[in-house]
Coordinates of C-alpha atoms and ligand atoms in Angstrom, one line a residue:
M1 CA 2.1 43.8 -32.2
H2 CA 3.7 46.0 -29.6
I3 CA 4.4 44.1 -26.4
A4 CA 5.5 45.8 -23.2
D5 CA 9.2 45.7 -22.2
R6 CA 8.3 44.4 -18.8
L7 CA 6.8 41.3 -20.3
L8 CA 9.6 40.8 -22.9
K9 CA 12.1 40.9 -20.1
T10 CA 10.1 38.2 -18.2
P11 CA 11.1 34.6 -18.6
P12 CA 8.3 32.1 -19.3
Y13 CA 6.5 31.0 -16.2
P14 CA 8.5 27.8 -15.3
F15 CA 5.5 25.6 -15.2
A16 CA 4.5 26.6 -18.7
E17 CA 7.8 25.3 -19.9
L18 CA 7.2 22.1 -17.9
A19 CA 3.8 21.7 -19.4
R20 CA 5.4 22.0 -22.8
L21 CA 8.0 19.3 -22.1
K22 CA 5.3 17.0 -20.7
A23 CA 3.1 17.4 -23.8
E24 CA 6.1 16.8 -26.1
A25 CA 7.0 13.5 -24.2
R26 CA 3.4 12.4 -24.3
A27 CA 3.1 13.2 -28.0
E28 CA 6.1 10.9 -28.5
G29 CA 4.1 8.2 -26.7
R30 CA 6.4 8.0 -23.6
D31 CA 4.9 7.2 -20.2
L32 CA 5.9 9.8 -17.7
V33 CA 5.9 9.6 -13.9
D34 CA 4.9 13.2 -13.2
F35 CA 6.5 14.9 -10.2
G36 CA 6.2 18.3 -11.9
I37 CA 3.8 21.0 -10.8
G38 CA 2.4 20.8 -7.2
D39 CA -1.2 20.2 -8.1
P40 CA -3.0 17.8 -5.8
D41 CA -4.1 14.6 -7.6
Q42 CA -6.8 13.9 -4.9
P43 CA -10.3 15.4 -5.4
T44 CA -11.8 18.2 -3.3
P45 CA -13.7 16.6 -0.3
D46 CA -17.3 15.8 -1.0
H47 CA -18.8 18.1 1.6
I48 CA -17.1 21.1 0.0
V49 CA -18.3 20.2 -3.5
A50 CA -21.8 19.7 -2.1
A51 CA -21.6 23.2 -0.5
L52 CA -20.6 24.7 -3.8
C53 CA -23.5 22.9 -5.6
D54 CA -26.0 24.3 -3.0
A55 CA -24.6 27.8 -3.2
A56 CA -24.5 27.8 -7.0
R57 CA -28.2 27.1 -7.0
D58 CA -28.9 30.3 -5.1
P59 CA -29.1 33.1 -7.7
I60 CA -27.8 35.7 -5.3
T61 CA -24.4 34.1 -5.7
H62 CA -24.5 34.7 -9.5
Q63 CA -23.9 38.4 -9.1
Y64 CA -20.8 40.6 -8.6
D65 CA -19.0 40.1 -5.3
E66 CA -19.5 43.7 -4.0
T67 CA -18.4 42.8 -0.5
G68 CA -15.1 44.6 -0.5
K69 CA -13.0 42.3 1.6
G70 CA -15.1 39.2 1.0
L71 CA -18.3 37.7 2.2
P72 CA -18.8 38.4 5.9
E73 CA -19.3 34.7 6.7
F74 CA -16.1 33.8 4.8
R75 CA -14.1 36.4 6.8
Q76 CA -15.7 35.1 10.0
A77 CA -14.8 31.5 9.0
V78 CA -11.2 32.6 8.4
A79 CA -11.0 34.4 11.8
S80 CA -12.4 31.3 13.6
W81 CA -10.0 29.0 11.7
Y82 CA -7.1 31.3 12.7
Q83 CA -8.2 31.2 16.3
S84 CA -8.4 27.5 16.5
R85 CA -5.4 26.7 14.4
F86 CA -2.9 29.3 15.6
G87 CA -4.5 30.9 18.7
V88 CA -4.5 34.3 16.9
S89 CA -7.6 36.4 17.1
L90 CA -8.4 38.5 14.0
N91 CA -10.9 41.2 13.5
P92 CA -12.9 39.8 10.5
D93 CA -13.8 43.3 9.3
T94 CA -10.3 44.8 9.2
E95 CA -7.8 41.9 9.3
V96 CA -9.1 39.5 6.7
L97 CA -9.2 39.8 2.9
R98 CA -10.3 37.2 0.4
L99 CA -8.1 36.5 -2.5
I100 CA -8.6 34.8 -5.8
G101 CA -6.0 32.3 -4.8
A102 CA -2.7 33.1 -3.0
K103 CA -0.9 33.8 -6.3
E104 CA -3.2 36.6 -7.1
G105 CA -2.7 38.2 -3.6
I106 CA 1.1 37.8 -3.7
A107 CA 1.3 39.4 -7.2
H108 CA -1.0 42.3 -6.5
L109 CA 0.6 43.1 -3.2
A110 CA 3.8 44.2 -5.0
W111 CA 1.7 46.8 -6.9
A112 CA 0.1 48.0 -3.8
I113 CA 3.3 48.4 -1.7
L114 CA 6.2 49.1 -4.0
N115 CA 7.2 52.2 -5.9
P116 CA 9.7 52.1 -8.8
G117 CA 13.1 52.2 -7.2
D118 CA 12.0 50.6 -3.9
V119 CA 13.6 47.3 -3.1
A120 CA 11.8 44.0 -2.7
L121 CA 13.6 41.3 -0.6
I122 CA 13.0 38.0 -2.2
P123 CA 14.0 34.5 -1.0
D124 CA 16.2 32.5 -3.4
P125 CA 15.2 29.8 -4.1
G126 CA 11.5 30.9 -4.0
Y127 CA 8.1 30.9 -5.7
P128 CA 8.8 32.8 -9.0
V129 CA 5.8 35.2 -8.5
Y130 CA 7.6 37.2 -5.7
K131 CA 10.2 38.2 -8.2
V132 CA 8.2 38.8 -11.3
A133 CA 5.4 40.8 -9.5
S134 CA 8.1 43.0 -7.9
M135 CA 9.7 43.5 -11.3
F136 CA 6.3 44.4 -12.8
A137 CA 5.9 47.0 -10.0
G138 CA 9.2 48.6 -11.1
A139 CA 11.0 47.7 -7.9
D140 CA 14.6 46.6 -7.6
L141 CA 15.1 43.0 -6.5
H142 CA 17.4 41.8 -3.7
F143 CA 17.7 38.1 -3.4
M144 CA 18.1 36.6 0.0
P145 CA 20.0 33.3 -0.4
L146 CA 18.5 30.2 1.4
S147 CA 20.9 27.3 2.1
E148 CA 20.6 24.0 3.7
A149 CA 23.4 25.0 6.1
S150 CA 21.2 27.8 7.5
G151 CA 18.0 25.8 7.6
Y152 CA 16.8 27.6 4.5
L153 CA 16.3 30.8 6.6
P154 CA 17.7 34.1 5.2
D155 CA 20.5 35.9 7.0
L156 CA 18.9 39.3 7.5
S157 CA 22.2 40.8 8.8
A158 CA 23.9 40.0 5.5
I159 CA 21.6 42.4 3.6
P160 CA 23.7 45.6 2.7
A161 CA 22.6 48.8 4.5
D162 CA 21.9 50.7 1.3
I163 CA 19.5 47.9 0.3
V164 CA 17.8 47.8 3.7
R165 CA 17.2 51.6 3.5
R166 CA 15.3 51.2 0.2
A167 CA 13.5 47.9 1.1
K168 CA 9.8 48.2 1.5
L169 CA 8.6 44.6 1.1
M170 CA 10.0 41.3 2.2
Y171 CA 8.5 38.0 0.9
L172 CA 9.0 35.0 3.1
C173 CA 7.5 31.5 2.6
Y174 CA 7.2 29.0 5.5
P175 CA 6.6 26.1 5.3
N176 CA 9.0 26.7 2.4
M177 CA 8.4 26.0 -1.2
P178 CA 10.6 24.5 -2.7
T179 CA 12.8 23.3 0.1
G180 CA 10.2 21.9 2.6
A181 CA 11.8 23.8 5.5
V182 CA 9.8 25.3 8.4
A183 CA 10.7 28.4 10.4
E184 CA 10.6 28.5 14.2
A185 CA 9.2 31.4 16.4
E186 CA 12.7 32.7 17.1
F187 CA 13.4 33.4 13.4
F188 CA 9.9 35.1 13.1
R189 CA 10.7 37.3 16.1
R190 CA 14.0 38.4 14.5
A191 CA 12.4 39.1 11.2
I192 CA 9.6 41.2 12.8
E193 CA 12.3 43.2 14.7
F194 CA 14.2 43.8 11.5
A195 CA 11.1 44.8 9.6
A196 CA 10.0 47.2 12.4
A197 CA 13.5 48.8 12.6
N198 CA 13.5 49.4 8.9
D199 CA 9.9 50.1 8.0
I200 CA 9.4 47.0 5.9
L201 CA 6.2 45.0 5.4
I202 CA 6.6 41.2 5.6
C203 CA 4.4 39.1 3.4
L204 CA 4.6 35.5 4.8
D205 CA 3.3 33.1 2.2
M206 CA 1.7 30.2 4.1
A207 CA 0.2 28.3 1.2
Y208 CA 1.6 25.1 2.7
S209 CA 0.7 25.7 6.4
E210 CA -1.3 22.5 6.6
L211 CA 1.0 20.1 4.8
Y212 CA 3.4 19.1 7.7
Y213 CA 4.7 15.8 8.9
D214 CA 6.1 14.1 11.9
G215 CA 4.2 16.4 14.2
C216 CA 6.1 19.5 13.0
R217 CA 3.1 21.9 13.0
P218 CA 4.0 25.3 11.5
Q219 CA 3.2 28.4 13.4
S220 CA 1.9 31.8 12.4
M221 CA 4.1 35.0 12.6
L222 CA 1.1 36.8 13.9
Q223 CA 1.5 34.9 17.2
A224 CA 4.6 37.1 17.9
D225 CA 4.5 40.5 19.6
G226 CA 4.4 43.5 17.2
A227 CA 3.6 41.3 14.2
R228 CA 0.3 43.0 13.4
E229 CA 2.0 46.3 12.6
R230 CA 4.4 44.6 10.1
V231 CA 3.1 41.4 8.7
I232 CA 0.5 40.0 6.4
E233 CA 0.1 36.2 6.0
I234 CA -1.2 34.7 2.8
H235 CA -3.1 31.4 2.7
S236 CA -4.6 29.3 0.1
L237 CA -7.3 26.6 0.1
S238 CA -5.6 25.1 -2.9
K239 CA -3.3 22.6 -1.2
T240 CA -5.1 22.3 2.2
Y241 CA -8.4 21.1 0.6
N242 CA -7.3 20.1 -2.9
M243 CA -8.9 23.2 -4.4
T244 CA -6.3 24.5 -6.8
G245 CA -8.7 25.1 -9.7
W246 CA -11.3 26.9 -7.5
R247 CA -9.1 30.0 -7.0
I248 CA -9.7 30.9 -3.4
G249 CA -7.4 32.1 -0.7
F250 CA -7.0 34.9 1.9
A251 CA -4.7 37.4 3.4
V252 CA -4.7 38.3 7.1
G253 CA -2.8 40.7 9.3
N254 CA -1.9 44.4 9.0
P255 CA -5.1 46.4 8.2
E256 CA -3.4 49.2 6.4
A257 CA -1.6 46.8 4.0
L258 CA -4.9 44.8 3.5
N259 CA -6.7 48.1 2.7
A260 CA -4.1 49.0 0.1
L261 CA -4.4 45.5 -1.4
E262 CA -8.2 45.7 -1.4
K263 CA -8.1 49.1 -3.1
L264 CA -5.8 47.8 -5.8
K265 CA -7.8 44.7 -6.3
S266 CA -11.1 46.6 -6.5
N267 CA -9.6 48.3 -9.6
V268 CA -8.5 45.2 -11.3
D269 CA -10.8 42.3 -10.3
S270 CA -14.4 42.0 -9.2
G271 CA -14.0 39.7 -6.2
A272 CA -14.4 36.0 -6.1
F273 CA -17.5 33.9 -7.1
L274 CA -19.7 34.1 -4.0
A275 CA -20.6 30.4 -4.3
I276 CA -17.0 29.5 -4.0
Q277 CA -16.7 31.7 -0.9
R278 CA -19.6 29.8 0.6
A279 CA -17.9 26.5 -0.2
A280 CA -14.7 27.8 1.4
V281 CA -16.7 28.4 4.6
A282 CA -17.7 24.8 4.5
A283 CA -14.0 23.8 4.0
L284 CA -12.8 26.0 6.9
T285 CA -15.5 25.3 9.4
G286 CA -16.4 21.7 8.4
P287 CA -14.7 18.4 9.4
Q288 CA -10.9 18.6 9.1
D289 CA -10.2 14.8 9.0
C290 CA -9.8 15.2 5.2
V291 CA -6.7 17.4 5.9
E292 CA -5.3 14.8 8.3
K293 CA -5.9 12.1 5.7
M294 CA -4.2 14.1 3.0
R295 CA -1.1 14.6 5.2
G296 CA -1.0 10.9 5.7
I297 CA -1.1 10.3 1.9
Y298 CA 1.8 12.7 1.2
Q299 CA 3.8 11.5 4.2
R300 CA 3.6 7.9 2.8
R301 CA 4.6 9.1 -0.7
R302 CA 7.5 11.1 0.8
D303 CA 8.8 8.1 2.7
I304 CA 8.5 5.7 -0.3
L305 CA 10.4 8.2 -2.5
I306 CA 13.1 9.0 0.0
K307 CA 13.7 5.4 1.0
G308 CA 13.6 4.2 -2.6
L309 CA 16.2 6.9 -3.7
A310 CA 18.4 6.1 -0.7
G311 CA 18.3 2.4 -1.7
I312 CA 19.8 3.3 -5.1
G313 CA 22.5 5.5 -3.6
W314 CA 20.7 8.9 -3.8
R315 CA 20.5 10.4 -0.4
V316 CA 17.9 13.1 0.0
P317 CA 16.8 14.8 3.2
K318 CA 13.2 14.3 4.4
P319 CA 11.2 17.5 4.2
K320 CA 9.3 18.5 7.4
A321 CA 6.5 20.1 5.4
T322 CA 5.0 20.8 2.0
C323 CA 4.4 18.3 -0.8
Y324 CA 7.9 18.7 -2.2
V325 CA 11.1 16.7 -2.0
W326 CA 14.2 19.0 -2.5
A327 CA 16.9 16.6 -3.8
P328 CA 20.5 17.6 -4.1
V329 CA 21.7 16.5 -7.6
P330 CA 24.5 13.9 -7.8
K331 CA 27.9 15.3 -8.6
G332 CA 28.6 16.0 -12.3
Y333 CA 25.1 17.3 -13.2
T334 CA 23.6 20.8 -13.1
S335 CA 20.0 21.0 -12.0
A336 CA 18.8 21.4 -15.6
Q337 CA 21.0 18.4 -16.8
M338 CA 19.6 16.3 -14.0
A339 CA 16.0 17.2 -14.8
E340 CA 16.6 16.5 -18.5
T341 CA 18.4 13.2 -17.8
L342 CA 15.5 12.1 -15.5
L343 CA 13.0 13.1 -18.2
R344 CA 14.7 11.7 -21.3
G345 CA 16.4 8.8 -19.7
A346 CA 13.8 7.5 -17.2
G347 CA 10.6 9.3 -18.1
V348 CA 10.5 11.0 -14.7
L349 CA 9.4 14.6 -14.6
A350 CA 11.0 16.7 -11.9
T351 CA 11.6 20.5 -11.8
P352 CA 15.1 21.8 -12.0
G353 CA 15.9 23.7 -8.8
S354 CA 17.4 26.6 -10.9
A355 CA 13.8 27.4 -11.9
Y356 CA 13.3 28.8 -8.4
G357 CA 16.4 31.1 -8.5
S358 CA 20.2 30.8 -8.7
C359 CA 20.4 29.3 -5.2
G360 CA 18.2 26.4 -6.4
E361 CA 21.0 25.3 -8.7
G362 CA 22.3 21.9 -7.5
Y363 CA 18.8 20.6 -6.7
V364 CA 15.7 19.1 -8.4
R365 CA 12.3 19.3 -6.9
F366 CA 10.0 16.3 -6.8
S367 CA 6.3 17.1 -6.2
L368 CA 4.5 14.4 -4.3
T369 CA 1.3 15.2 -6.1
V370 CA 1.9 12.4 -8.5
Q371 CA -0.8 12.4 -11.3
G372 CA -2.4 9.5 -13.0
G373 CA -3.6 7.2 -10.1
N374 CA -1.9 4.7 -7.8
A375 CA 0.8 7.2 -6.8
E376 CA 2.7 4.9 -4.5
A377 CA 3.2 2.3 -7.2
R378 CA 4.2 5.1 -9.7
I379 CA 6.8 6.4 -7.2
A380 CA 8.2 2.9 -6.9
E381 CA 8.2 2.6 -10.7
A382 CA 10.1 6.0 -10.9
V383 CA 12.8 4.8 -8.5
K384 CA 13.2 1.6 -10.5
R385 CA 13.6 3.5 -13.8
I386 CA 16.0 5.9 -12.2
K387 CA 18.1 3.0 -10.9
E388 CA 18.2 1.5 -14.4
K389 CA 18.8 4.6 -16.5
V390 CA 20.4 7.4 -14.4
R391 CA 23.7 7.5 -12.6
V392 CA 22.8 8.9 -9.2
N393 CA 25.6 7.9 -6.8
T394 CA 28.6 10.2 -6.5
Ligands
LIG401 N1 2.6 30.2 -2.8 C1 3.4 29.1 -3.1 C2 4.7 29.0 -2.4 C3 3.0 28.2 -4.1 O1 3.8 27.1 -4.4 C4 1.8 28.3 -4.7 C5 1.3 27.4 -5.7 O2 1.9 26.4 -6.1 C6 1.0 29.4 -4.4 C7 1.5 30.3 -3.4 C8 -0.3 29.7 -5.1 O3 -1.4 29.1 -4.5 P1 -2.8 29.4 -5.1 O4 -3.3 28.2 -5.8 O5 -3.7 29.7 -3.9 O6 -2.7 30.6 -6.0

């Protein structure tokens, strides 16, 4: 079989490898505490499931989604949510586009914006899709290092001038996966200025905008002056409403970029199941106490894990947002060695930071979406096993 070079050059999707390791451990009969992939263990709220059931009984939803940018009521719901959540008013006809999940939009955007030889600016560490999609589009990659010392914000002035000249698309992600950092308005202002001066489109991935703690509520870039000319923001219902399997998200912002993405999508997909879009309307416009409750759940898990690890000599900063804990590995381990030691020694599954880029080396990521029920007890169990089996203090 002939397989395209672009695919042969692509490493396996990191979570596919994690799924393999997990299956292997389970086949050996080992009990794993699973801090691997960020897939909410809580169910989708009842009122959203009920809305899907109702919508699925309406035969009109069984047909192709020929709405272009998405069901009008879905786009209106997104615009209303944006207004109440961020104080940003969007035109639902031109500034909102439904996606089949954030991943789909992030990936297809690279094809819509980048020519071969253009440069994509990519945060390191970062969601692997930014890199792979840009590579598939034939673009050159420039990684922007994110470090704890700089609050996990890229230093835009450190990007070489010849790279800036060729750059057409910059991916950013705040609240940040995998580090849990948030960005303030001042950084957004500088990034927009940089993008405007250099004719670059910013794609801000906000998949975790609603998972925040201690009152640290993330803002939208579109609140800043001049943002609409330069920015699109990508959202997902996956983490906000525990809807990962439903595959629904949206992009908002610059109409020209959204039109390009819509044109590309119309050639490769046929929209999203209309019943799911109706259920998404119920999610965005219905009671939001489920989101508040979910934040509380992750916050408690975060605190149990961080306090537990500190108690055994592993000091880890508290993330302000997301469902991830970004833990510096103790001296003497690489990320991969630490993840392997946790897995084989203690039956604790965490992702090596190096899976998110070379600047992720020196970290492991714990997802607070612990599978298998009674997550708080499972986290305590993980800490106990780590204490017994893994050297964590320096
Ligand atoms: N962006 C980031 C940073 C993510 O971590 C993920 C999923 O884990 C996504 C986007 C994809 O979200 P969706 O389920 O909407 O495709």
